[in-house]
């Protein structure tokens, strides 16, 4: 990954801090990853949805932050308490195109937190590359977040890395 795409962290919004994962996030991250309802639309492997697989994933992401190829996956935390509420990030999809992703713990859904976090990340990222979101066709919550965050629905598309069909949204720079 090109290091020049790293956004400056932490990002702060009215209610949130978007930051690297920290050790105290692990318990909440595991709770999310082991919840079948929370991850049913997400592209995690069956192994990553186990205790050991999710812990390995968490450690792998944290250990990547100070390398030449960091993983752009971040915690969404409450600004006042620094409590983990979900995660978001981005990854290269194709030349000049990055894919954004987001998830909120089920206990925090419906409060506009994902939209607030995505708006904070997408603005600096979209100044450098095209930003897309691919969402499972039945994941209406994710569709709503994309639309409220400035993305425009394009069509049903096959994801080139995963091979599954999903709704393609592209961020419109304003």
Coordinates of N, CA, C and O in Angstrom, one line a residue:
X1 N 0.8 -1.2 0.0 CA 0.0 0.0 0.0 C 0.9 1.2 0.0 O 1.9 1.3 0.7
X2 N 0.4 2.2 -0.7 CA 1.2 3.5 -0.7 C 1.0 4.2 0.6 O -0.1 4.5 1.1
X3 N 2.1 4.5 1.3 CA 2.1 5.1 2.6 C 1.5 6.5 2.5 O 1.0 7.0 3.5
X4 N 1.5 7.2 1.4 CA 1.0 8.5 1.3 C -0.5 8.5 1.4 O -1.1 9.6 1.5
X5 N -1.1 7.4 1.4 CA -2.6 7.4 1.6 C -3.0 7.3 3.1 O -4.1 7.4 3.4
X6 N -2.0 7.1 3.9 CA -2.3 7.1 5.3 C -2.9 8.4 5.7 O -2.4 9.5 5.5
X7 N -4.1 8.3 6.4 CA -4.7 9.6 6.8 C -4.1 9.9 8.2 O -3.6 9.0 8.9
X8 N -4.2 11.1 8.6 CA -3.6 11.5 9.9 C -4.6 11.2 11.0 O -5.8 11.6 11.0
X9 N -4.1 10.3 11.9 CA -4.9 9.9 13.0 C -4.4 10.5 14.3 O -3.2 10.8 14.4
X10 N -5.2 10.7 15.3 CA -6.6 10.3 15.3 C -7.4 11.4 14.5 O -7.0 12.6 14.5
X11 N -8.6 11.0 14.0 CA -9.6 11.9 13.4 C -10.6 12.1 14.5 O -11.0 11.1 15.2
X12 N -11.1 13.2 14.7 CA -12.1 13.5 15.7 C -13.4 14.1 15.0 O -13.2 14.9 14.1
X13 N -14.5 13.7 15.5 CA -15.8 14.2 15.0 C -16.5 14.7 16.3 O -15.9 14.7 17.4
X14 N -17.7 15.1 16.2 CA -18.4 15.6 17.4 C -18.5 14.6 18.5 O -18.3 14.9 19.7
X15 N -18.7 13.3 18.1 CA -18.9 12.3 19.1 C -17.8 11.2 19.1 O -17.7 10.4 20.1
X16 N -16.9 11.2 18.1 CA -16.1 10.0 17.9 C -14.6 10.4 17.8 O -14.2 11.5 17.4
X17 N -13.8 9.4 18.0 CA -12.4 9.4 17.7 C -12.1 8.2 16.8 O -12.5 7.0 17.2
X18 N -11.5 8.4 15.7 CA -11.1 7.3 14.8 C -9.6 7.2 15.0 O -8.9 8.1 14.8
X19 N -9.1 6.0 15.5 CA -7.7 5.8 15.9 C -7.3 4.4 15.6 O -8.1 3.5 15.3
X20 N -6.0 4.2 15.8 CA -5.5 2.8 15.7 C -6.2 2.0 16.9 O -6.6 2.5 17.9
X21 N -6.2 0.7 16.6 CA -6.7 -0.2 17.7 C -5.7 -0.2 18.8 O -4.5 0.0 18.6
X22 N -6.2 -0.3 20.1 CA -5.3 -0.5 21.2 C -5.8 -1.7 22.0 O -6.8 -2.3 21.8
X23 N -4.9 -2.2 22.9 CA -5.2 -3.4 23.6 C -6.5 -3.5 24.3 O -7.2 -4.6 24.2
X24 N -7.0 -2.4 24.8 CA -8.3 -2.4 25.5 C -9.5 -2.6 24.5 O -10.6 -2.9 25.0
X25 N -9.3 -2.5 23.2 CA -10.3 -2.8 22.2 C -10.6 -4.2 22.0 O -11.6 -4.6 21.5
X26 N -9.6 -5.1 22.3 CA -9.7 -6.5 22.0 C -11.0 -7.1 22.4 O -11.6 -7.8 21.7
X27 N -11.4 -6.9 23.7 CA -12.6 -7.6 24.2 C -13.8 -7.2 23.4 O -14.6 -8.1 23.0
X28 N -13.9 -5.9 23.0 CA -15.1 -5.5 22.3 C -15.0 -6.0 20.8 O -16.0 -6.3 20.2
X29 N -13.8 -6.0 20.3 CA -13.6 -6.5 18.9 C -14.0 -8.0 18.8 O -14.7 -8.4 17.9
X30 N -13.5 -8.8 19.8 CA -13.9 -10.2 19.8 C -15.4 -10.4 20.0 O -16.0 -11.3 19.3
X31 N -16.0 -9.6 20.8 CA -17.5 -9.7 21.0 C -18.2 -9.5 19.7 O -19.1 -10.2 19.3
X32 N -17.7 -8.5 18.9 CA -18.3 -8.2 17.6 C -18.0 -9.4 16.6 O -19.0 -9.9 16.0
X33 N -16.8 -9.8 16.5 CA -16.4 -10.9 15.6 C -17.1 -12.2 15.9 O -17.3 -13.0 14.9
X34 N -17.4 -12.5 17.1 CA -18.0 -13.8 17.5 C -19.5 -13.7 17.4 O -20.2 -14.7 17.7
X35 N -20.1 -12.6 17.1 CA -21.5 -12.4 17.0 C -22.0 -12.7 15.6 O -21.7 -11.9 14.7
X36 N -22.6 -13.8 15.3 CA -23.0 -14.2 14.0 C -23.9 -13.2 13.3 O -23.8 -12.9 12.1
X37 N -24.8 -12.5 14.0 CA -25.7 -11.5 13.5 C -24.9 -10.3 13.0 O -25.2 -9.7 12.0
X38 N -23.9 -9.9 13.8 CA -23.1 -8.7 13.4 C -22.2 -8.9 12.2 O -22.0 -8.0 11.4
X39 N -21.8 -10.2 12.0 CA -20.8 -10.4 10.9 C -21.5 -11.1 9.7 O -20.8 -11.5 8.7
X40 N -22.8 -11.3 9.7 CA -23.4 -12.2 8.6 C -23.2 -11.6 7.2 O -23.2 -12.3 6.2
X41 N -23.1 -10.3 7.1 CA -22.9 -9.7 5.7 C -21.5 -9.3 5.4 O -21.2 -8.8 4.3
X42 N -20.5 -9.6 6.3 CA -19.2 -9.2 6.1 C -18.3 -10.3 5.6 O -18.6 -11.5 5.8
X43 N -17.2 -9.9 4.9 CA -16.4 -10.9 4.2 C -15.3 -11.4 5.0 O -14.1 -11.4 4.6
X44 N -15.6 -11.9 6.2 CA -14.6 -12.5 7.0 C -14.7 -14.0 6.8 O -15.8 -14.6 6.6
X45 N -13.6 -14.7 6.9 CA -13.6 -16.2 6.8 C -14.2 -16.8 8.0 O -14.3 -16.2 9.1
X46 N -14.6 -18.1 7.9 CA -15.1 -18.8 9.1 C -14.1 -18.8 10.2 O -14.5 -18.6 11.4
X47 N -12.8 -19.0 9.9 CA -11.8 -19.0 10.9 C -11.6 -17.6 11.6 O -11.4 -17.6 12.8
X48 N -11.8 -16.5 10.9 CA -11.7 -15.2 11.5 C -12.8 -14.9 12.4 O -12.7 -14.0 13.3
X49 N -13.9 -15.7 12.3 CA -15.0 -15.5 13.2 C -15.0 -16.4 14.4 O -16.0 -16.6 15.1
X50 N -13.8 -17.0 14.7 CA -13.6 -17.8 15.9 C -12.7 -17.0 16.8 O -12.1 -16.0 16.5
X51 N -12.7 -17.4 18.1 CA -11.9 -16.7 19.1 C -10.5 -16.5 18.7 O -9.9 -15.4 18.7
X52 N -9.9 -17.7 18.3 CA -8.4 -17.6 17.9 C -8.2 -16.8 16.6 O -7.3 -16.1 16.5
X53 N -9.1 -17.0 15.7 CA -9.0 -16.3 14.4 C -9.2 -14.8 14.5 O -8.4 -14.0 13.9
X54 N -10.1 -14.4 15.3 CA -10.4 -13.0 15.5 C -9.2 -12.3 16.3 O -8.8 -11.2 16.0
X55 N -8.7 -13.0 17.3 CA -7.6 -12.5 18.0 C -6.3 -12.4 17.2 O -5.6 -11.4 17.2
X56 N -6.1 -13.4 16.3 CA -5.0 -13.3 15.4 C -5.2 -12.1 14.4 O -4.2 -11.3 14.2
X57 N -6.4 -11.9 13.9 CA -6.6 -10.8 13.0 C -6.4 -9.4 13.7 O -5.7 -8.5 13.2
X58 N -6.9 -9.3 14.9 CA -6.6 -8.1 15.7 C -5.2 -7.8 15.9 O -4.7 -6.7 15.6
X59 N -4.4 -8.8 16.3 CA -3.0 -8.7 16.5 C -2.2 -8.4 15.2 O -1.3 -7.5 15.1
X60 N -2.7 -9.0 14.1 CA -2.0 -8.8 12.8 C -2.2 -7.3 12.4 O -1.3 -6.7 11.9
X61 N -3.4 -6.8 12.5 CA -3.7 -5.4 12.2 C -2.8 -4.5 13.0 O -2.2 -3.6 12.5
X62 N -2.9 -4.7 14.3 CA -2.1 -3.8 15.3 C -0.6 -3.8 14.9 O 0.0 -2.8 14.9
X63 N -0.1 -5.0 14.6 CA 1.4 -5.1 14.4 C 1.7 -4.5 13.0 O 2.9 -4.2 12.8
X64 N 0.8 -4.3 12.1 CA 1.1 -3.8 10.8 C 1.2 -2.2 10.8 O 1.8 -1.7 9.9
X65 N 0.7 -1.6 11.8 CA 0.7 -0.1 11.8 C 2.0 0.6 11.6 O 2.1 1.6 10.9
X66 N 3.1 0.0 12.1 CA 4.4 0.7 12.0 C 5.3 0.0 10.9 O 6.5 0.0 11.0
X67 N 4.7 -0.7 9.9 CA 5.4 -1.3 8.9 C 5.3 -0.5 7.6 O 4.6 0.4 7.5
X68 N 6.0 -1.0 6.6 CA 5.9 -0.4 5.3 C 4.6 -0.6 4.6 O 4.2 0.1 3.7
X69 N 3.9 -1.6 5.0 CA 2.6 -2.0 4.4 C 1.5 -2.0 5.5 O 1.0 -3.1 5.8
X70 N 1.1 -0.9 6.1 CA 0.1 -0.9 7.2 C -1.2 -1.3 6.7 O -1.6 -1.1 5.5
X71 N -2.0 -1.9 7.5 CA -3.4 -2.2 7.2 C -4.2 -1.0 7.8 O -4.1 -0.6 8.9
X72 N -5.0 -0.5 6.9 CA -5.8 0.7 7.2 C -7.1 0.3 7.8 O -8.2 0.5 7.3
X73 N -7.0 -0.2 9.0 CA -8.2 -0.6 9.8 C -8.1 0.1 11.1 O -7.1 0.0 11.8
X74 N -9.2 0.7 11.5 CA -9.2 1.6 12.7 C -10.3 1.4 13.6 O -11.4 0.9 13.2
X75 N -10.2 1.7 14.8 CA -11.2 1.7 15.8 C -12.1 3.0 15.7 O -11.5 4.0 15.5
X76 N -13.3 2.8 15.9 CA -14.3 3.9 16.1 C -14.5 3.9 17.6 O -15.1 2.9 18.1
X77 N -14.2 5.0 18.3 CA -14.3 5.0 19.7 C -15.1 6.3 20.1 O -15.1 7.3 19.5
X78 N -15.7 6.1 21.3 CA -16.5 7.2 21.9 C -15.4 8.3 22.3 O -14.4 8.0 22.9
X79 N -15.7 9.5 21.9 CA -14.8 10.7 22.1 C -14.6 10.9 23.6 O -13.5 11.3 24.0
X80 N -15.6 10.8 24.4 CA -15.5 11.1 25.9 C -14.8 9.9 26.6 O -13.9 10.2 27.5
X81 N -15.2 8.7 26.4 CA -14.7 7.6 27.2 C -13.6 6.8 26.5 O -12.9 5.9 27.1
X82 N -13.4 7.0 25.2 CA -12.4 6.2 24.3 C -12.8 4.7 24.2 O -12.0 3.9 23.8
X83 N -14.1 4.4 24.5 CA -14.6 3.0 24.4 C -14.8 2.6 23.0 O -15.4 3.4 22.2
X84 N -14.4 1.5 22.6 CA -14.6 0.9 21.2 C -16.0 0.7 20.9 O -16.8 0.1 21.6
X85 N -16.4 1.3 19.7 CA -17.8 1.2 19.3 C -17.9 0.5 18.0 O -19.0 0.0 17.6
X86 N -16.9 0.3 17.2 CA -16.9 -0.3 15.9 C -15.6 -0.1 15.2 O -14.6 0.3 15.8
X87 N -15.6 -0.4 13.9 CA -14.3 -0.2 13.2 C -14.6 0.3 11.8 O -15.8 0.1 11.3
X88 N -13.6 0.8 11.2 CA -13.7 1.3 9.8 C -12.3 1.3 9.2 O -11.3 1.1 9.9
X89 N -12.3 1.4 7.9 CA -11.0 1.5 7.2 C -11.1 1.4 5.7 O -12.2 1.6 5.2
X90 N -10.0 1.2 5.1 CA -10.0 1.2 3.6 C -8.9 0.3 3.1 O -7.9 0.0 3.9
X91 N -9.0 -0.1 1.9 CA -8.0 -1.0 1.3 C -8.0 -0.8 -0.2 O -9.0 -0.4 -0.8
X92 N -6.8 -1.0 -0.8 CA -6.8 -0.8 -2.3 C -7.7 -1.8 -3.0 O -7.8 -3.0 -2.5
X93 N -8.3 -1.4 -4.0 CA -9.2 -2.2 -4.8 C -8.6 -2.4 -6.2 O -8.5 -3.5 -6.7
X94 N -8.2 -1.3 -6.8 CA -7.7 -1.3 -8.1 C -6.8 0.0 -8.2 O -6.9 0.8 -7.3
X95 N -6.1 0.1 -9.3 CA -5.3 1.3 -9.5 C -6.1 2.6 -9.3 O -7.1 2.8 -10.1
X96 N -5.8 3.4 -8.3 CA -6.5 4.7 -8.1 C -7.9 4.5 -7.5 O -8.6 5.5 -7.3
X97 N -8.2 3.3 -7.0 CA -9.5 3.0 -6.4 C -9.3 2.3 -5.0 O -8.6 1.3 -5.0
X98 N -9.9 2.9 -4.0 CA -9.9 2.2 -2.7 C -11.3 1.9 -2.3 O -12.2 2.6 -2.6
X99 N -11.4 0.9 -1.5 CA -12.7 0.4 -1.0 C -12.7 0.8 0.5 O -11.8 0.5 1.2
X100 N -13.8 1.3 1.0 CA -14.0 1.7 2.4 C -14.9 0.7 3.0 O -15.8 0.1 2.4
X101 N -14.7 0.4 4.3 CA -15.6 -0.5 5.0 C -15.9 0.1 6.4 O -15.1 0.9 6.9
X102 N -16.9 -0.4 7.0 CA -17.4 0.1 8.3 C -18.3 -0.9 9.0 O -19.0 -1.7 8.4
X103 N -18.2 -0.9 10.3 CA -19.1 -1.7 11.2 C -19.2 -1.1 12.5 O -18.3 -0.5 13.0
X104 N -20.4 -1.2 13.1 CA -20.7 -0.7 14.4 C -21.2 -1.8 15.3 O -22.0 -2.7 14.8
X105 N -20.8 -1.9 16.5 CA -21.3 -2.9 17.4 C -22.8 -2.9 17.5 O -23.4 -1.8 17.5
X106 N -23.4 -4.0 17.6 CA -24.9 -4.0 17.5 C -25.6 -3.2 18.6 O -26.6 -2.6 18.3
X107 N -25.0 -3.1 19.7 CA -25.6 -2.3 20.8 C -25.5 -0.8 20.5 O -26.2 0.0 21.1
X108 N -24.7 -0.4 19.5 CA -24.6 1.1 19.1 C -25.3 1.4 17.8 O -25.2 2.6 17.4
X109 N -25.9 0.4 17.1 CA -26.5 0.7 15.8 C -27.6 1.7 15.9 O -28.3 1.8 16.9
X110 N -27.9 2.4 14.8 CA -29.0 3.3 14.7 C -28.8 4.6 15.3 O -29.8 5.4 15.4
X111 N -27.6 5.0 15.6 CA -27.3 6.3 16.2 C -26.5 7.2 15.3 O -26.0 8.2 15.7
X112 N -26.3 6.8 14.0 CA -25.6 7.6 13.1 C -24.1 7.6 13.3 O -23.4 8.4 12.6
X113 N -23.6 6.6 14.1 CA -22.1 6.6 14.3 C -21.3 6.2 13.1 O -20.2 6.8 12.8
X114 N -21.8 5.2 12.4 CA -21.0 4.8 11.2 C -21.0 5.9 10.1 O -19.9 6.1 9.5
X115 N -22.1 6.6 10.0 CA -22.1 7.7 9.0 C -21.2 8.8 9.4 O -20.4 9.3 8.6
X116 N -21.1 9.1 10.7 CA -20.2 10.1 11.2 C -18.8 9.7 11.0 O -17.9 10.5 10.6
X117 N -18.5 8.5 11.2 CA -17.1 8.0 11.1 C -16.7 8.0 9.6 O -15.6 8.4 9.2
X118 N -17.6 7.5 8.7 CA -17.2 7.4 7.3 C -17.0 8.7 6.7 O -16.1 9.0 5.9
X119 N -17.9 9.7 7.1 CA -17.7 11.0 6.5 C -16.3 11.6 6.9 O -15.7 12.3 6.1
X120 N -15.8 11.3 8.1 CA -14.5 11.8 8.6 C -13.4 11.2 7.8 O -12.4 11.8 7.5
X121 N -13.5 9.9 7.4 CA -12.5 9.2 6.7 C -12.5 9.5 5.2 O -11.5 9.7 4.6
X122 N -13.7 9.5 4.6 CA -13.8 9.6 3.2 C -13.4 10.9 2.6 O -12.8 11.0 1.5
X123 N -13.6 12.0 3.3 CA -13.2 13.3 2.8 C -11.7 13.4 2.5 O -11.4 13.7 1.3
X124 N -10.8 13.1 3.4 CA -9.4 13.2 3.0 C -9.0 12.2 2.0 O -8.1 12.4 1.1
X125 N -9.5 11.0 2.1 CA -9.2 9.9 1.2 C -9.6 10.2 -0.2 O -8.8 10.0 -1.2
X126 N -10.8 10.7 -0.4 CA -11.3 11.0 -1.7 C -10.6 12.1 -2.4 O -10.8 12.3 -3.6
X127 N -9.8 12.9 -1.7 CA -9.0 13.9 -2.4 C -7.8 13.3 -3.2 O -7.2 13.9 -4.0
X128 N -7.5 12.0 -2.9 CA -6.4 11.3 -3.5 C -6.8 10.2 -4.5 O -6.1 9.9 -5.4
X129 N -7.9 9.5 -4.2 CA -8.3 8.3 -5.0 C -9.8 8.3 -5.1 O -10.5 9.0 -4.3
X130 N -10.3 7.5 -6.0 CA -11.8 7.2 -6.0 C -12.1 6.2 -4.8 O -11.3 5.3 -4.5
X131 N -13.2 6.5 -4.1 CA -13.5 5.7 -3.0 C -14.8 5.0 -3.3 O -15.8 5.6 -3.7
X132 N -14.9 3.7 -3.0 CA -16.0 2.9 -3.2 C -16.4 2.2 -2.0 O -15.6 1.9 -1.1
X133 N -17.7 1.8 -1.9 CA -18.2 0.9 -0.9 C -19.0 -0.3 -1.6 O -19.8 0.0 -2.5
X134 N -18.7 -1.5 -1.3 CA -19.4 -2.6 -1.8 C -20.2 -3.2 -0.6 O -19.6 -3.4 0.5
X135 N -21.5 -3.3 -0.8 CA -22.4 -3.8 0.3 C -23.2 -5.0 -0.1 O -23.7 -5.0 -1.2
X136 N -23.4 -5.9 0.8 CA -24.2 -7.1 0.6 C -25.6 -6.5 0.2 O -26.1 -5.6 0.8
X137 N -26.2 -7.1 -0.8 CA -27.5 -6.6 -1.3 C -28.6 -6.6 -0.2 O -29.5 -5.7 -0.3
X138 N -28.5 -7.4 0.8 CA -29.5 -7.4 1.9 C -29.1 -6.5 3.1 O -29.9 -6.4 4.0
X139 N -28.0 -5.9 3.1 CA -27.5 -5.1 4.2 C -28.0 -3.7 4.1 O -27.2 -2.8 3.7
X140 N -29.3 -3.5 4.3 CA -29.9 -2.2 4.2 C -29.2 -1.1 5.1 O -29.1 0.1 4.7
X141 N -28.8 -1.5 6.2 CA -28.1 -0.5 7.1 C -26.8 0.0 6.4 O -26.6 1.3 6.5
X142 N -26.1 -0.8 5.8 CA -24.8 -0.4 5.2 C -25.2 0.5 3.9 O -24.5 1.5 3.7
X143 N -26.2 0.2 3.2 CA -26.6 1.0 2.1 C -27.0 2.4 2.6 O -26.6 3.4 2.0
X144 N -27.7 2.5 3.7 CA -28.1 3.8 4.2 C -26.9 4.6 4.6 O -26.8 5.8 4.4
X145 N -25.9 3.9 5.3 CA -24.7 4.6 5.7 C -24.0 5.2 4.5 O -23.6 6.4 4.5
X146 N -23.9 4.4 3.4 CA -23.2 4.8 2.2 C -23.9 6.1 1.6 O -23.2 7.1 1.3
X147 N -25.2 6.0 1.5 CA -25.9 7.1 0.9 C -25.9 8.4 1.8 O -25.6 9.5 1.2
X148 N -26.0 8.2 3.1 CA -25.9 9.4 4.0 C -24.5 10.0 4.0 O -24.3 11.1 4.4
X149 N -23.5 9.2 3.7 CA -22.1 9.6 3.7 C -21.6 10.3 2.4 O -20.5 10.6 2.3
X150 N -22.5 10.4 1.4 CA -22.1 11.0 0.2 C -21.8 10.1 -1.0 O -21.3 10.5 -2.0
X151 N -22.1 8.8 -0.8 CA -21.9 7.8 -1.9 C -23.1 7.8 -2.7 O -24.2 8.0 -2.3
X152 N -23.0 7.4 -4.0 CA -24.1 7.3 -4.9 C -24.1 5.8 -5.4 O -23.1 5.2 -5.7
X153 N -25.3 5.2 -5.3 CA -25.5 3.8 -5.8 C -25.2 3.8 -7.3 O -25.8 4.6 -8.0
X154 N -24.4 2.8 -7.7 CA -24.2 2.6 -9.2 C -24.9 1.4 -9.7 O -25.6 1.6 -10.7
X155 N -24.6 0.2 -9.2 CA -25.3 -1.0 -9.7 C -24.9 -2.2 -8.9 O -24.2 -2.0 -7.9
X156 N -25.4 -3.3 -9.3 CA -25.0 -4.6 -8.7 C -23.7 -5.0 -9.4 O -23.7 -5.0 -10.6
X157 N -22.7 -5.3 -8.7 CA -21.4 -5.6 -9.3 C -20.7 -6.7 -8.6 O -21.0 -7.0 -7.4
X158 N -19.9 -7.4 -9.3 CA -19.1 -8.5 -8.7 C -17.8 -8.0 -8.2 O -17.1 -7.3 -8.9
X159 N -17.6 -8.2 -6.9 CA -16.3 -7.8 -6.3 C -15.2 -8.6 -6.9 O -15.2 -9.8 -6.8
X160 N -14.1 -7.9 -7.4 CA -13.1 -8.6 -8.1 C -12.2 -9.5 -7.1 O -11.6 -10.5 -7.6
X161 N -12.1 -9.2 -5.9 CA -11.3 -9.9 -4.9 C -12.1 -11.1 -4.3 O -11.5 -12.1 -4.0
X162 N -13.3 -10.9 -4.0 CA -14.1 -11.9 -3.3 C -15.0 -12.7 -4.2 O -15.4 -13.8 -3.8
X163 N -15.3 -12.2 -5.4 CA -16.2 -12.9 -6.3 C -17.7 -12.9 -6.0 O -18.4 -13.5 -6.8
X164 N -18.1 -12.2 -5.0 CA -19.5 -12.1 -4.7 C -20.1 -10.9 -5.3 O -19.4 -9.9 -5.6
X165 N -21.4 -10.9 -5.5 CA -22.1 -9.8 -6.0 C -22.6 -8.9 -4.8 O -23.0 -9.4 -3.8
X166 N -22.5 -7.6 -5.0 CA -22.9 -6.6 -4.0 C -23.3 -5.3 -4.7 O -23.0 -5.1 -5.9
X167 N -23.9 -4.5 -3.9 CA -24.2 -3.2 -4.4 C -23.0 -2.3 -4.4 O -22.3 -2.2 -3.3
X168 N -22.7 -1.6 -5.5 CA -21.6 -0.8 -5.6 C -22.0 0.7 -5.4 O -22.9 1.2 -6.0
X169 N -21.3 1.4 -4.5 CA -21.6 2.8 -4.2 C -20.2 3.5 -4.4 O -19.2 3.0 -4.1
X170 N -20.3 4.7 -5.1 CA -19.1 5.5 -5.3 C -19.2 6.8 -4.7 O -20.3 7.5 -4.9
X171 N -18.2 7.2 -4.0 CA -18.3 8.6 -3.3 C -18.2 9.7 -4.3 O -17.4 9.7 -5.2
X172 N -19.1 10.6 -4.1 CA -19.1 11.8 -5.0 C -18.5 13.0 -4.3 O -19.0 13.5 -3.3
X173 N -17.3 13.4 -4.8 CA -16.6 14.6 -4.2 C -17.5 15.8 -4.4 O -17.9 16.1 -5.6
X174 N -17.7 16.6 -3.4 CA -18.6 17.8 -3.5 C -17.7 19.0 -3.5 O -16.6 19.0 -3.1

